[in-house]
PDB file of C-alpha atoms and ligand atoms in Angstrom:
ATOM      1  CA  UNK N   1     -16.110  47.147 -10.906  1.00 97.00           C
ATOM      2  CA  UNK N   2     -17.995  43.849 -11.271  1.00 98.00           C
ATOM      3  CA  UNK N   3     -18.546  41.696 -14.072  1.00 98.00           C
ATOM      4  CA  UNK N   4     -21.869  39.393 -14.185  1.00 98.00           C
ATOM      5  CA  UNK N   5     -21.905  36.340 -15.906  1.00 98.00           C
ATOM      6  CA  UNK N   6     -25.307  35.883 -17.195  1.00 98.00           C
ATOM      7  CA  UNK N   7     -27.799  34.458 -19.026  1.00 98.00           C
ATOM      8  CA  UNK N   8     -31.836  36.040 -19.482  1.00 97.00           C
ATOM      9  CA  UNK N   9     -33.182  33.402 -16.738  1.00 97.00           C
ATOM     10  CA  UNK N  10     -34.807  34.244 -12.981  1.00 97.00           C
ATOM     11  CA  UNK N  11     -31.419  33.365 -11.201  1.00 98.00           C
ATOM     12  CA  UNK N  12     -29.487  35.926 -13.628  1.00 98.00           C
ATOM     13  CA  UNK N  13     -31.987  38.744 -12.826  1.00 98.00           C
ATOM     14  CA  UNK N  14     -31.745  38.427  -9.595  1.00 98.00           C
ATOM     15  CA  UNK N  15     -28.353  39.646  -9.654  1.00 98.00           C
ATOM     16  CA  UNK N  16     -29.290  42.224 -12.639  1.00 98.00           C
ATOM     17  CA  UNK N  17     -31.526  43.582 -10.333  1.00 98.00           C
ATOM     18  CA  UNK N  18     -29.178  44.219  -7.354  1.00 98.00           C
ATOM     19  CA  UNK N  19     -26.903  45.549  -9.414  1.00 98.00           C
ATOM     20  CA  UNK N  20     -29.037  48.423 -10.954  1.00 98.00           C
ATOM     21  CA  UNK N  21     -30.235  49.060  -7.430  1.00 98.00           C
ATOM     22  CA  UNK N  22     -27.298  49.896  -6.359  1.00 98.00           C
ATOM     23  CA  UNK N  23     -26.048  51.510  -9.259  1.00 98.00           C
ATOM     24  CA  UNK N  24     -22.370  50.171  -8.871  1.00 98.00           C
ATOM     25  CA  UNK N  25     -20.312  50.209 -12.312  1.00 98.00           C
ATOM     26  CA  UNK N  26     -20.526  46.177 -13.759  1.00 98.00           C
ATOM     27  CA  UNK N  27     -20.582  44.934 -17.182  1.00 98.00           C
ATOM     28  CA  UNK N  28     -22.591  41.710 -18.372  1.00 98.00           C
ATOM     29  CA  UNK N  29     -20.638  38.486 -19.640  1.00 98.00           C
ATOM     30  CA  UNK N  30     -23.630  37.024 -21.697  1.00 98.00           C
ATOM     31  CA  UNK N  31     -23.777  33.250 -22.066  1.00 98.00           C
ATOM     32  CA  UNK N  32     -26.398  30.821 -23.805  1.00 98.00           C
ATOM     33  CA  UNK N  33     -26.914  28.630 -21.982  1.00 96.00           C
ATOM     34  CA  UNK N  34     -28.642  26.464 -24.905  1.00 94.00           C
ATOM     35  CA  UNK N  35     -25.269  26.639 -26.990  1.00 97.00           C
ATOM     36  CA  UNK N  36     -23.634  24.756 -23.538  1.00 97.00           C
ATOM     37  CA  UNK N  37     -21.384  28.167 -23.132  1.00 98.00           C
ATOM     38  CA  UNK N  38     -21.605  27.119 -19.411  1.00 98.00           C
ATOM     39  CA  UNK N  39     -19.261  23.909 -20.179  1.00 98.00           C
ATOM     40  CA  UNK N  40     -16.395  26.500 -21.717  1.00 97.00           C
ATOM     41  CA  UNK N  41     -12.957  25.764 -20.154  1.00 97.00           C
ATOM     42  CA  UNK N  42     -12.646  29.587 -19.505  1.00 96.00           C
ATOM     43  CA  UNK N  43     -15.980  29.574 -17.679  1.00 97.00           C
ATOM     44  CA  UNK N  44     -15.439  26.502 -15.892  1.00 97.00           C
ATOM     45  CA  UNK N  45     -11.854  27.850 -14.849  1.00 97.00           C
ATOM     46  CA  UNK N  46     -14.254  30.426 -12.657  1.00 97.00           C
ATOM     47  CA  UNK N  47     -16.899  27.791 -11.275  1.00 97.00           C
ATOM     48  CA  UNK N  48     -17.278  24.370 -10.368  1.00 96.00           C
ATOM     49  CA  UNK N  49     -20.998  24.540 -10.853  1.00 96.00           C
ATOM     50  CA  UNK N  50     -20.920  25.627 -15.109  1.00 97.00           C
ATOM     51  CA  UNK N  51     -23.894  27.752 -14.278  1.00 98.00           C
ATOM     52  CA  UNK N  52     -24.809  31.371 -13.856  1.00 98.00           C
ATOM     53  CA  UNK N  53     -25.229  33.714 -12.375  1.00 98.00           C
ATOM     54  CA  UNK N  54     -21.846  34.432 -11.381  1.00 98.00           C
ATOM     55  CA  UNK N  55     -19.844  37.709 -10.003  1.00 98.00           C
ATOM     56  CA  UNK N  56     -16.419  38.740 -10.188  1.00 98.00           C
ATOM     57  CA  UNK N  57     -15.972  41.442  -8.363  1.00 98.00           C
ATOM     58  CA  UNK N  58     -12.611  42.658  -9.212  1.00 97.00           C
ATOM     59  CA  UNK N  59     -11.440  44.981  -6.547  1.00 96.00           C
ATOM     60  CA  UNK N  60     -11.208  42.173  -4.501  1.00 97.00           C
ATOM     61  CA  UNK N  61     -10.463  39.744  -6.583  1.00 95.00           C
ATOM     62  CA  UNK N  62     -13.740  37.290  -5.515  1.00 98.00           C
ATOM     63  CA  UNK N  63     -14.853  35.302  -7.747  1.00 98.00           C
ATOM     64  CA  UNK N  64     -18.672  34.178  -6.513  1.00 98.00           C
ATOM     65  CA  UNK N  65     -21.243  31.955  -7.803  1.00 98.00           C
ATOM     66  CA  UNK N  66     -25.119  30.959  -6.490  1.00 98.00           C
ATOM     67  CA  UNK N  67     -27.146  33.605  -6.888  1.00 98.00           C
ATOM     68  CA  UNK N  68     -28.351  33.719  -2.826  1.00 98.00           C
ATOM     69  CA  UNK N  69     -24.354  34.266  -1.763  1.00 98.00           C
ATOM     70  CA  UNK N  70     -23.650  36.678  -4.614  1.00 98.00           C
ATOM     71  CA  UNK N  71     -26.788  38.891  -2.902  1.00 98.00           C
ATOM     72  CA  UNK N  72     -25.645  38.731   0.344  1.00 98.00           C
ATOM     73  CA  UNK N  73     -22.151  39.327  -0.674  1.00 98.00           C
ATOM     74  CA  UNK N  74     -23.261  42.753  -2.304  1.00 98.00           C
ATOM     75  CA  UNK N  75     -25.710  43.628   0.420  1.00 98.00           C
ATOM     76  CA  UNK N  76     -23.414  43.611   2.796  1.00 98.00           C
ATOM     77  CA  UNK N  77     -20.650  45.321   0.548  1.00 98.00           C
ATOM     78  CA  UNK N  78     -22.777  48.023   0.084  1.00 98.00           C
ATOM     79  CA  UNK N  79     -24.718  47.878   2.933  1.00 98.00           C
ATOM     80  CA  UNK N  80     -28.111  47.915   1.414  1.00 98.00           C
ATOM     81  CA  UNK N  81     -31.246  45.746   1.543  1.00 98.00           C
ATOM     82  CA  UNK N  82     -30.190  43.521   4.004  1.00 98.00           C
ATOM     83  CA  UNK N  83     -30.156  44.440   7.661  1.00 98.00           C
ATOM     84  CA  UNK N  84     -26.843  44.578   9.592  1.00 98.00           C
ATOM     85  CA  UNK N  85     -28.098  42.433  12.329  1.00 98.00           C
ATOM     86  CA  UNK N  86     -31.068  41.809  14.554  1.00 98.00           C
ATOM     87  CA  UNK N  87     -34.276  39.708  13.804  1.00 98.00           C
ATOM     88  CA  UNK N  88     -35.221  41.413  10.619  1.00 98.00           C
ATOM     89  CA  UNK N  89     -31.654  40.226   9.120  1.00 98.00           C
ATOM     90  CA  UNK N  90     -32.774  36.911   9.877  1.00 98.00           C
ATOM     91  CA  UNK N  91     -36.027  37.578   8.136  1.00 98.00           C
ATOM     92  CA  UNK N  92     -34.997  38.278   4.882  1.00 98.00           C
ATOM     93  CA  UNK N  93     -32.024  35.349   5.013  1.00 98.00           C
ATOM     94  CA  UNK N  94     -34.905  33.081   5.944  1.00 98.00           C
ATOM     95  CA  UNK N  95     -36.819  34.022   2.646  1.00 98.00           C
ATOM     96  CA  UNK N  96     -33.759  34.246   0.626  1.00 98.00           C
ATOM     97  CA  UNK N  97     -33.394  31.024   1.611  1.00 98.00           C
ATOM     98  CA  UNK N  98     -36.147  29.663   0.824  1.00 98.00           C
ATOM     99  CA  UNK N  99     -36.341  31.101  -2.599  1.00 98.00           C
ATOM    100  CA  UNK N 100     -33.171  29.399  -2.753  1.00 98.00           C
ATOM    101  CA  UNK N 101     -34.144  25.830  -1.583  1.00 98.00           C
ATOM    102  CA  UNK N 102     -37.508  25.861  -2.371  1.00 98.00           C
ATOM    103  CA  UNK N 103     -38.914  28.294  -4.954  1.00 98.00           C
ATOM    104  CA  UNK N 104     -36.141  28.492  -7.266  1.00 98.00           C
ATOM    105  CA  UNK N 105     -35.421  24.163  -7.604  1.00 97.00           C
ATOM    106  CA  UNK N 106     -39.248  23.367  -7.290  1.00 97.00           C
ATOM    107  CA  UNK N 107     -40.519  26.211  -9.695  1.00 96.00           C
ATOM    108  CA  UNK N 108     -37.426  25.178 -12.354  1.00 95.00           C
ATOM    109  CA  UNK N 109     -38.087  21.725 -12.538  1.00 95.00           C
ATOM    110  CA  UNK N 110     -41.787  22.124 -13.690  1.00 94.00           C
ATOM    111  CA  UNK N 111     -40.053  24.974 -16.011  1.00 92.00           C
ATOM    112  CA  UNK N 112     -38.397  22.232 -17.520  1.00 92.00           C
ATOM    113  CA  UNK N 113     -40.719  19.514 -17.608  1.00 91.00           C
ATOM    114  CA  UNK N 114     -43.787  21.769 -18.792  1.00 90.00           C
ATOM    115  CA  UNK N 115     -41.404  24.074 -21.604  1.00 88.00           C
ATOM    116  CA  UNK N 116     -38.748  21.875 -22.536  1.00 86.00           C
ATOM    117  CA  UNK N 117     -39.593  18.602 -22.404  1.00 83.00           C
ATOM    118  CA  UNK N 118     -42.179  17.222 -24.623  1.00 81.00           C
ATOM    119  CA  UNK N 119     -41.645  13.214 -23.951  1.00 83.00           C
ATOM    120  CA  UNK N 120     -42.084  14.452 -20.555  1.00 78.00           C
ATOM    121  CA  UNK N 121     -43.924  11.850 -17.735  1.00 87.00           C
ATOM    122  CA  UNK N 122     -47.447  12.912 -16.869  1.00 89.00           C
ATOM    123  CA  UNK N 123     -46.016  12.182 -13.089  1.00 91.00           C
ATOM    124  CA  UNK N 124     -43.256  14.663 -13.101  1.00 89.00           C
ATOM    125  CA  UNK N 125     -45.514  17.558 -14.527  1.00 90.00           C
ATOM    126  CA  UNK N 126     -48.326  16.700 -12.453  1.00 92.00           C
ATOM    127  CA  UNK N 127     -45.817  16.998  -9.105  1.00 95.00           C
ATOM    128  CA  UNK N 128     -43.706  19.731 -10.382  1.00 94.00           C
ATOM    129  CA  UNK N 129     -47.302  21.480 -11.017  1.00 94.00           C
ATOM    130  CA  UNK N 130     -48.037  20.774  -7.363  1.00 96.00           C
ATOM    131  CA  UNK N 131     -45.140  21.719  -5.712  1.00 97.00           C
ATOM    132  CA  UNK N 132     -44.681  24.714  -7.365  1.00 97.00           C
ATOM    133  CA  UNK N 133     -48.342  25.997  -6.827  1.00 97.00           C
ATOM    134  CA  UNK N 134     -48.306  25.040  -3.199  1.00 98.00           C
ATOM    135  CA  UNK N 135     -45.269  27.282  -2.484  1.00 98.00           C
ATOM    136  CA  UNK N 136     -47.123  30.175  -4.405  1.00 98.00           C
ATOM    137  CA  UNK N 137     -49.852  29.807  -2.155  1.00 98.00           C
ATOM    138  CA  UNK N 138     -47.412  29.846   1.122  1.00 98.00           C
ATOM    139  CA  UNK N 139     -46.206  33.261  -0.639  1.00 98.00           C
ATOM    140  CA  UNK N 140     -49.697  34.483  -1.014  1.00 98.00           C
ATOM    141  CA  UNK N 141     -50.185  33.581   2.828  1.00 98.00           C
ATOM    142  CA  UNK N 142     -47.366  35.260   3.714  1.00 98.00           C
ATOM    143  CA  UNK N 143     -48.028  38.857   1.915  1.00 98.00           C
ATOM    144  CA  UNK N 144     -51.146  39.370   3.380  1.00 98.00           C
ATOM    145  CA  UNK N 145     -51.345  42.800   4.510  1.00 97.00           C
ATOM    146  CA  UNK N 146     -47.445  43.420   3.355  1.00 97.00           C
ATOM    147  CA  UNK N 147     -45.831  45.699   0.709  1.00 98.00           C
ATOM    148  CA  UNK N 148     -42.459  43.271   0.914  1.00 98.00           C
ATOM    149  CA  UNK N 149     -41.999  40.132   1.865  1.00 98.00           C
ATOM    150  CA  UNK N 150     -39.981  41.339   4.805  1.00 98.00           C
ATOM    151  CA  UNK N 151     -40.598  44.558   6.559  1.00 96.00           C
ATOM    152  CA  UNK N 152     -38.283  46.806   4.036  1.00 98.00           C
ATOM    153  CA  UNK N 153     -37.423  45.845   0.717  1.00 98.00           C
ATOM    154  CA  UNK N 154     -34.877  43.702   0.055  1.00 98.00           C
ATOM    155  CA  UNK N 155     -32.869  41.051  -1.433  1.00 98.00           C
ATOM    156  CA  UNK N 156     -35.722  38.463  -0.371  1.00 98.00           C
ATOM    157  CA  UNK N 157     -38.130  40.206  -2.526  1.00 98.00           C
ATOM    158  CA  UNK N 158     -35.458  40.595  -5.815  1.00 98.00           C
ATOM    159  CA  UNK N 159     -34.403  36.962  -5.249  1.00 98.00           C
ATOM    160  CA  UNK N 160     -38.323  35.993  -5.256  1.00 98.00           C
ATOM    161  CA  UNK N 161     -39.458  38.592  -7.828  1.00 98.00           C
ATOM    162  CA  UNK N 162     -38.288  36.666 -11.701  1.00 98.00           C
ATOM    163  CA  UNK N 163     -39.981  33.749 -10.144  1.00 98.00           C
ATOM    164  CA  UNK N 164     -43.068  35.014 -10.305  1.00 98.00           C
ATOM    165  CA  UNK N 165     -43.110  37.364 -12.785  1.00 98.00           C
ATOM    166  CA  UNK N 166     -42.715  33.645 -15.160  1.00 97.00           C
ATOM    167  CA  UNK N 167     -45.956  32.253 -13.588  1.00 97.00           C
ATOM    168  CA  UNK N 168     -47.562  32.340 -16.959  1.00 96.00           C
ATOM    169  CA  UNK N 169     -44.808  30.086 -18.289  1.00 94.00           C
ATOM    170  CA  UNK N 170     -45.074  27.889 -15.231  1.00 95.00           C
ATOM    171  CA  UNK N 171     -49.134  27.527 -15.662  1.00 93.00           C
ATOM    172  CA  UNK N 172     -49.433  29.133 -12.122  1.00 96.00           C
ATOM    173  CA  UNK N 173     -52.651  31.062 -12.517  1.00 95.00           C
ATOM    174  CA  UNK N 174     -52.599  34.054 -10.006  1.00 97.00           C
ATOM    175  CA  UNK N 175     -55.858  35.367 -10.605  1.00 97.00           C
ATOM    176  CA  UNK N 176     -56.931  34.133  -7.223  1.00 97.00           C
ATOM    177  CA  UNK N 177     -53.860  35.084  -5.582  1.00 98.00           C
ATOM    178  CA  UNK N 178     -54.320  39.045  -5.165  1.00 98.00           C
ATOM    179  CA  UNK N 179     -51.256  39.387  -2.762  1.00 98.00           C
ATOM    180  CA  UNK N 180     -48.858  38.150  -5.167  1.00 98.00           C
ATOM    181  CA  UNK N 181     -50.794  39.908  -7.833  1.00 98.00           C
ATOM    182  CA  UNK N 182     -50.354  43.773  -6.011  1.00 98.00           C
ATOM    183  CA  UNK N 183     -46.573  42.817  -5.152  1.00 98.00           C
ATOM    184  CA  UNK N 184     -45.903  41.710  -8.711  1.00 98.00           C
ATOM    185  CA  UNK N 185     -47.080  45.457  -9.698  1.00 98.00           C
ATOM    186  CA  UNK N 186     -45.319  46.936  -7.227  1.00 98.00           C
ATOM    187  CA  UNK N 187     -41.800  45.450  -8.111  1.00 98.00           C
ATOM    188  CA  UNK N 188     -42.623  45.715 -11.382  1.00 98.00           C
ATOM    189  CA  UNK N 189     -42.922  49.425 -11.202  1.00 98.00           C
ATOM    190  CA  UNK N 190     -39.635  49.631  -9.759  1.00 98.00           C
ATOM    191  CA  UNK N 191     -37.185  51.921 -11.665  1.00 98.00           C
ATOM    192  CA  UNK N 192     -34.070  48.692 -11.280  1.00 98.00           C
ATOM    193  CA  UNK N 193     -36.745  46.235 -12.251  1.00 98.00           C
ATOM    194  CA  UNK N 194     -37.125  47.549 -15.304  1.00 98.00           C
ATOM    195  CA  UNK N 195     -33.920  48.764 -16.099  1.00 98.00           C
ATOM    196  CA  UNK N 196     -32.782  45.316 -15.322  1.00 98.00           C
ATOM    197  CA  UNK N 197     -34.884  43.272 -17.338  1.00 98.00           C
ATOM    198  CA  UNK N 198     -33.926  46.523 -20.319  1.00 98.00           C
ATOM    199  CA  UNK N 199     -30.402  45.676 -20.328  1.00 97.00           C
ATOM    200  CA  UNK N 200     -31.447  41.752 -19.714  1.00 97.00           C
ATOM    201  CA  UNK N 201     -32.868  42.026 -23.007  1.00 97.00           C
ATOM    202  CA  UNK N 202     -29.839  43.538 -24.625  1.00 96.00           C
ATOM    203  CA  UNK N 203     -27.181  41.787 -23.430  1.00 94.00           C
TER     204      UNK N 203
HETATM  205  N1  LIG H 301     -28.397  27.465  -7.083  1.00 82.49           N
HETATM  206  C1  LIG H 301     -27.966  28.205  -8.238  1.00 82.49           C
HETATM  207  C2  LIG H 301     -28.758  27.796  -9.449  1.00 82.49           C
HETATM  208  C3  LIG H 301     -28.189  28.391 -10.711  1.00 82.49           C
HETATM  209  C4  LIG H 301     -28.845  27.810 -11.951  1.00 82.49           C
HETATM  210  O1  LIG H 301     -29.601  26.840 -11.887  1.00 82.49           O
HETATM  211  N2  LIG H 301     -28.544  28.426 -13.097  1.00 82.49           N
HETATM  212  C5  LIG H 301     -29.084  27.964 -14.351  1.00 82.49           C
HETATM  213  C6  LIG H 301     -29.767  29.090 -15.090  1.00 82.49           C
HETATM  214  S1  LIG H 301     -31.109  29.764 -14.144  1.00 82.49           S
HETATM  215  C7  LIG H 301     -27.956  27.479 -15.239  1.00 82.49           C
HETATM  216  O2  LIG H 301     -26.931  28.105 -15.326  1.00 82.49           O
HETATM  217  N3  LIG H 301     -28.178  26.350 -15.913  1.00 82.49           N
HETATM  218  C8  LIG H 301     -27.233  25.836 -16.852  1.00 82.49           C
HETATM  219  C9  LIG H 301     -27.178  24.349 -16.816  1.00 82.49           C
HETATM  220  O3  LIG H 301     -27.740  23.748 -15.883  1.00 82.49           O
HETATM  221  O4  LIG H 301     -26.562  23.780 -17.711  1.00 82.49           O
HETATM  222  C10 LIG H 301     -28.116  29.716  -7.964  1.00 82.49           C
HETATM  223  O5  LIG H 301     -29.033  30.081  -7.223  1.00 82.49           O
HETATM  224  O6  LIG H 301     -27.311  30.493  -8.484  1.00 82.49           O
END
Protein backbone atom coordinates (compact mmCIF):
# COMPACT_ATOMS: atom_id res chain seq x y z
CA UNK A 1 0.00 0.00 0.00
CA UNK A 2 1.36 3.45 -0.91
CA UNK A 3 0.21 6.75 -0.16
CA UNK A 4 1.07 9.78 -2.71
CA UNK A 5 1.37 13.08 -1.57
CA UNK A 6 0.22 15.25 -4.29
CA UNK A 7 -0.74 18.15 -5.79
CA UNK A 8 -2.43 18.50 -9.79
CA UNK A 9 1.17 19.69 -11.20
CA UNK A 10 3.61 17.69 -13.95
CA UNK A 11 5.92 16.34 -11.07
CA UNK A 12 2.69 14.86 -9.18
CA UNK A 13 1.50 13.07 -12.38
CA UNK A 14 4.35 11.62 -12.97
CA UNK A 15 3.97 9.52 -10.07
CA UNK A 16 -0.02 9.29 -10.71
CA UNK A 17 0.87 7.82 -13.74
CA UNK A 18 3.20 5.01 -12.51
CA UNK A 19 1.00 4.21 -10.13
CA UNK A 20 -2.10 3.43 -12.35
CA UNK A 21 0.31 1.57 -14.58
CA UNK A 22 1.02 -0.64 -12.33
CA UNK A 23 -2.13 -0.90 -10.73
CA UNK A 24 -0.68 -1.28 -7.10
CA UNK A 25 -3.31 -0.29 -4.24
CA UNK A 26 -2.25 3.71 -3.12
CA UNK A 27 -4.37 6.43 -1.95
CA UNK A 28 -3.74 10.28 -2.76
CA UNK A 29 -2.77 12.81 0.15
CA UNK A 30 -3.94 16.03 -1.74
CA UNK A 31 -2.14 19.26 -0.92
CA UNK A 32 -2.47 22.96 -2.33
CA UNK A 33 0.20 23.96 -2.82
CA UNK A 34 -1.16 27.74 -3.13
CA UNK A 35 -2.62 27.50 0.55
CA UNK A 36 1.44 26.70 1.56
CA UNK A 37 0.09 23.02 2.77
CA UNK A 38 3.71 22.06 1.78
CA UNK A 39 5.13 24.20 4.91
CA UNK A 40 2.71 21.93 7.42
CA UNK A 41 4.76 20.55 10.37
CA UNK A 42 3.18 17.08 9.61
CA UNK A 43 4.34 17.32 6.00
CA UNK A 44 7.59 18.68 6.71
CA UNK A 45 8.06 15.86 9.47
CA UNK A 46 8.16 13.53 6.03
CA UNK A 47 10.50 15.84 3.78
CA UNK A 48 13.13 18.23 3.96
CA UNK A 49 12.25 19.61 0.58
CA UNK A 50 8.15 20.86 1.58
CA UNK A 51 7.33 19.77 -1.91
CA UNK A 52 5.55 16.99 -3.71
CA UNK A 53 5.40 14.53 -5.04
CA UNK A 54 6.16 12.31 -2.32
CA UNK A 55 5.66 8.33 -1.58
CA UNK A 56 5.28 6.43 1.43
CA UNK A 57 5.31 3.21 0.73
CA UNK A 58 4.28 1.52 3.83
CA UNK A 59 5.28 -2.06 3.66
CA UNK A 60 8.56 -0.93 3.95
CA UNK A 61 8.30 1.79 5.78
CA UNK A 62 10.21 4.32 2.98
CA UNK A 63 9.38 7.40 3.01
CA UNK A 64 10.63 8.98 -0.64
CA UNK A 65 10.55 12.27 -2.18
CA UNK A 66 11.79 13.73 -5.93
CA UNK A 67 9.76 12.52 -8.32
CA UNK A 68 12.91 10.81 -10.59
CA UNK A 69 13.89 8.47 -7.27
CA UNK A 70 10.26 7.74 -6.38
CA UNK A 71 10.10 6.20 -10.29
CA UNK A 72 12.97 4.31 -10.08
CA UNK A 73 12.16 3.15 -6.67
CA UNK A 74 8.78 1.62 -8.04
CA UNK A 75 10.27 0.40 -11.28
CA UNK A 76 12.47 -1.56 -9.78
CA UNK A 77 9.95 -2.74 -6.97
CA UNK A 78 7.83 -3.93 -9.45
CA UNK A 79 10.05 -4.58 -12.01
CA UNK A 80 8.43 -2.68 -14.77
CA UNK A 81 9.43 0.05 -17.24
CA UNK A 82 12.81 0.22 -16.42
CA UNK A 83 15.29 -2.36 -17.60
CA UNK A 84 17.14 -4.57 -15.07
CA UNK A 85 20.47 -3.80 -16.51
CA UNK A 86 22.33 -3.41 -19.75
CA UNK A 87 22.57 -0.27 -22.06
CA UNK A 88 18.90 0.30 -22.46
CA UNK A 89 18.70 0.77 -18.44
CA UNK A 90 21.07 3.41 -18.94
CA UNK A 91 18.93 4.87 -21.65
CA UNK A 92 15.98 5.59 -19.95
CA UNK A 93 18.04 6.84 -16.54
CA UNK A 94 19.78 9.16 -18.97
CA UNK A 95 16.34 10.72 -20.07
CA UNK A 96 14.88 10.51 -16.71
CA UNK A 97 17.54 12.45 -15.90
CA UNK A 98 17.37 14.87 -17.94
CA UNK A 99 13.73 15.51 -17.51
CA UNK A 100 14.89 15.85 -14.12
CA UNK A 101 17.76 18.43 -14.54
CA UNK A 102 16.75 19.95 -17.47
CA UNK A 103 13.11 19.80 -18.63
CA UNK A 104 11.39 19.85 -15.45
CA UNK A 105 13.63 23.21 -13.69
CA UNK A 106 13.93 25.00 -17.17
CA UNK A 107 10.23 24.38 -18.35
CA UNK A 108 8.95 25.47 -14.49
CA UNK A 109 10.67 28.54 -14.27
CA UNK A 110 9.12 30.06 -17.50
CA UNK A 111 5.79 28.37 -15.89
CA UNK A 112 6.27 30.74 -13.31
CA UNK A 113 7.48 33.74 -14.83
CA UNK A 114 4.92 33.59 -17.89
CA UNK A 115 1.57 32.35 -15.41
CA UNK A 116 2.32 33.66 -12.17
CA UNK A 117 4.18 36.48 -12.25
CA UNK A 118 2.86 39.58 -13.74
CA UNK A 119 5.72 42.24 -12.51
CA UNK A 120 7.77 39.70 -14.14
CA UNK A 121 11.35 40.99 -16.04
CA UNK A 122 11.10 40.91 -19.81
CA UNK A 123 14.76 39.11 -19.35
CA UNK A 124 13.64 36.20 -17.33
CA UNK A 125 10.61 35.39 -19.71
CA UNK A 126 12.50 35.99 -22.71
CA UNK A 127 15.34 33.22 -21.36
CA UNK A 128 12.98 30.96 -19.66
CA UNK A 129 11.10 31.12 -23.24
CA UNK A 130 14.42 30.10 -24.77
CA UNK A 131 15.54 27.53 -22.73
CA UNK A 132 12.55 25.82 -22.53
CA UNK A 133 11.89 25.78 -26.39
CA UNK A 134 15.41 24.71 -27.14
CA UNK A 135 15.05 21.54 -25.01
CA UNK A 136 11.65 20.83 -26.88
CA UNK A 137 13.42 20.93 -29.96
CA UNK A 138 16.34 18.42 -28.59
CA UNK A 139 13.10 16.18 -27.76
CA UNK A 140 11.74 16.59 -31.20
CA UNK A 141 15.35 15.55 -32.50
CA UNK A 142 15.43 12.80 -30.50
CA UNK A 143 11.86 11.07 -31.44
CA UNK A 144 12.45 11.00 -34.87
CA UNK A 145 11.43 7.77 -36.15
CA UNK A 146 10.54 6.52 -32.33
CA UNK A 147 7.25 5.49 -30.62
CA UNK A 148 9.14 6.16 -26.97
CA UNK A 149 11.73 8.02 -26.09
CA UNK A 150 13.67 4.90 -25.29
CA UNK A 151 13.24 1.67 -27.08
CA UNK A 152 10.15 0.36 -24.74
CA UNK A 153 8.05 2.49 -22.80
CA UNK A 154 8.98 3.66 -19.75
CA UNK A 155 9.46 5.82 -16.86
CA UNK A 156 11.49 8.32 -19.23
CA UNK A 157 8.49 8.84 -21.28
CA UNK A 158 5.85 9.27 -17.97
CA UNK A 159 8.47 11.51 -16.31
CA UNK A 160 8.60 13.63 -19.75
CA UNK A 161 4.91 13.24 -20.70
CA UNK A 162 2.94 16.31 -18.10
CA UNK A 163 5.68 18.43 -19.44
CA UNK A 164 4.51 18.56 -22.57
CA UNK A 165 1.15 17.95 -22.47
CA UNK A 166 1.34 21.96 -20.60
CA UNK A 167 3.07 23.39 -23.74
CA UNK A 168 0.09 25.56 -24.33
CA UNK A 169 0.55 27.07 -20.88
CA UNK A 170 4.27 27.38 -21.46
CA UNK A 171 3.70 29.27 -25.06
CA UNK A 172 5.67 26.32 -26.67
CA UNK A 173 3.92 26.09 -30.01
CA UNK A 174 4.31 22.43 -31.34
CA UNK A 175 2.74 22.80 -34.52
CA UNK A 176 6.10 22.45 -36.17
CA UNK A 177 7.23 19.82 -33.97
CA UNK A 178 5.29 16.62 -35.41
CA UNK A 179 7.39 14.10 -33.29
CA UNK A 180 6.36 15.47 -30.11
CA UNK A 181 2.99 16.07 -31.59
CA UNK A 182 2.35 11.94 -32.56
CA UNK A 183 3.99 10.97 -29.04
CA UNK A 184 1.76 13.41 -27.19
CA UNK A 185 -1.28 11.33 -28.87
CA UNK A 186 0.10 8.31 -28.24
CA UNK A 187 0.58 8.73 -24.37
CA UNK A 188 -2.34 10.44 -24.30
CA UNK A 189 -4.31 7.50 -25.48
CA UNK A 190 -2.90 5.49 -22.85
CA UNK A 191 -5.50 3.79 -20.57
CA UNK A 192 -3.04 5.10 -17.02
CA UNK A 193 -2.74 8.45 -18.69
CA UNK A 194 -6.02 9.07 -18.51
CA UNK A 195 -7.02 7.41 -15.58
CA UNK A 196 -4.33 9.37 -13.94
CA UNK A 197 -5.05 12.72 -14.88
CA UNK A 198 -9.22 11.31 -13.91
CA UNK A 199 -8.39 10.78 -10.42
CA UNK A 200 -5.79 13.95 -10.67
CA UNK A 201 -8.79 15.87 -11.16
CA UNK A 202 -10.65 14.44 -8.23
CA UNK A 203 -8.41 14.32 -5.67
N1 LIG B 1 12.93 17.93 -8.03
C1 LIG B 1 11.61 17.77 -7.48
C2 LIG B 1 10.76 18.97 -7.79
C3 LIG B 1 9.45 18.94 -7.05
C4 LIG B 1 8.69 20.25 -7.19
O1 LIG B 1 9.21 21.24 -7.69
N2 LIG B 1 7.44 20.23 -6.74
C5 LIG B 1 6.61 21.41 -6.79
C6 LIG B 1 5.30 21.12 -7.48
S1 LIG B 1 5.56 20.57 -9.15
C7 LIG B 1 6.27 21.85 -5.38
O2 LIG B 1 5.96 21.05 -4.54
N3 LIG B 1 6.33 23.17 -5.14
C8 LIG B 1 5.95 23.72 -3.89
C9 LIG B 1 6.82 24.87 -3.51
O3 LIG B 1 7.86 25.07 -4.15
O4 LIG B 1 6.47 25.56 -2.55
C10 LIG B 1 10.97 16.48 -8.04
O5 LIG B 1 11.27 16.14 -9.18
O6 LIG B 1 10.19 15.85 -7.32
Amino acid sequence: MYTLYFAPTANGHKILIMLEALDVAYRIQRLDLALGDQHRADFARLTPHAKIPLLVDHAQALVLPESGAILQYLAETHSRFLPAVGTQRYAVLHWLAWQISSLGPMAGQHYHFLQLDAQAHHYARDRYLKQTAALFDTLENALQDKDFICHDYSIADMAIYPWLRIHAQLNVDIDDLPNITAYLQRLAAREEVISAYAKGAQA
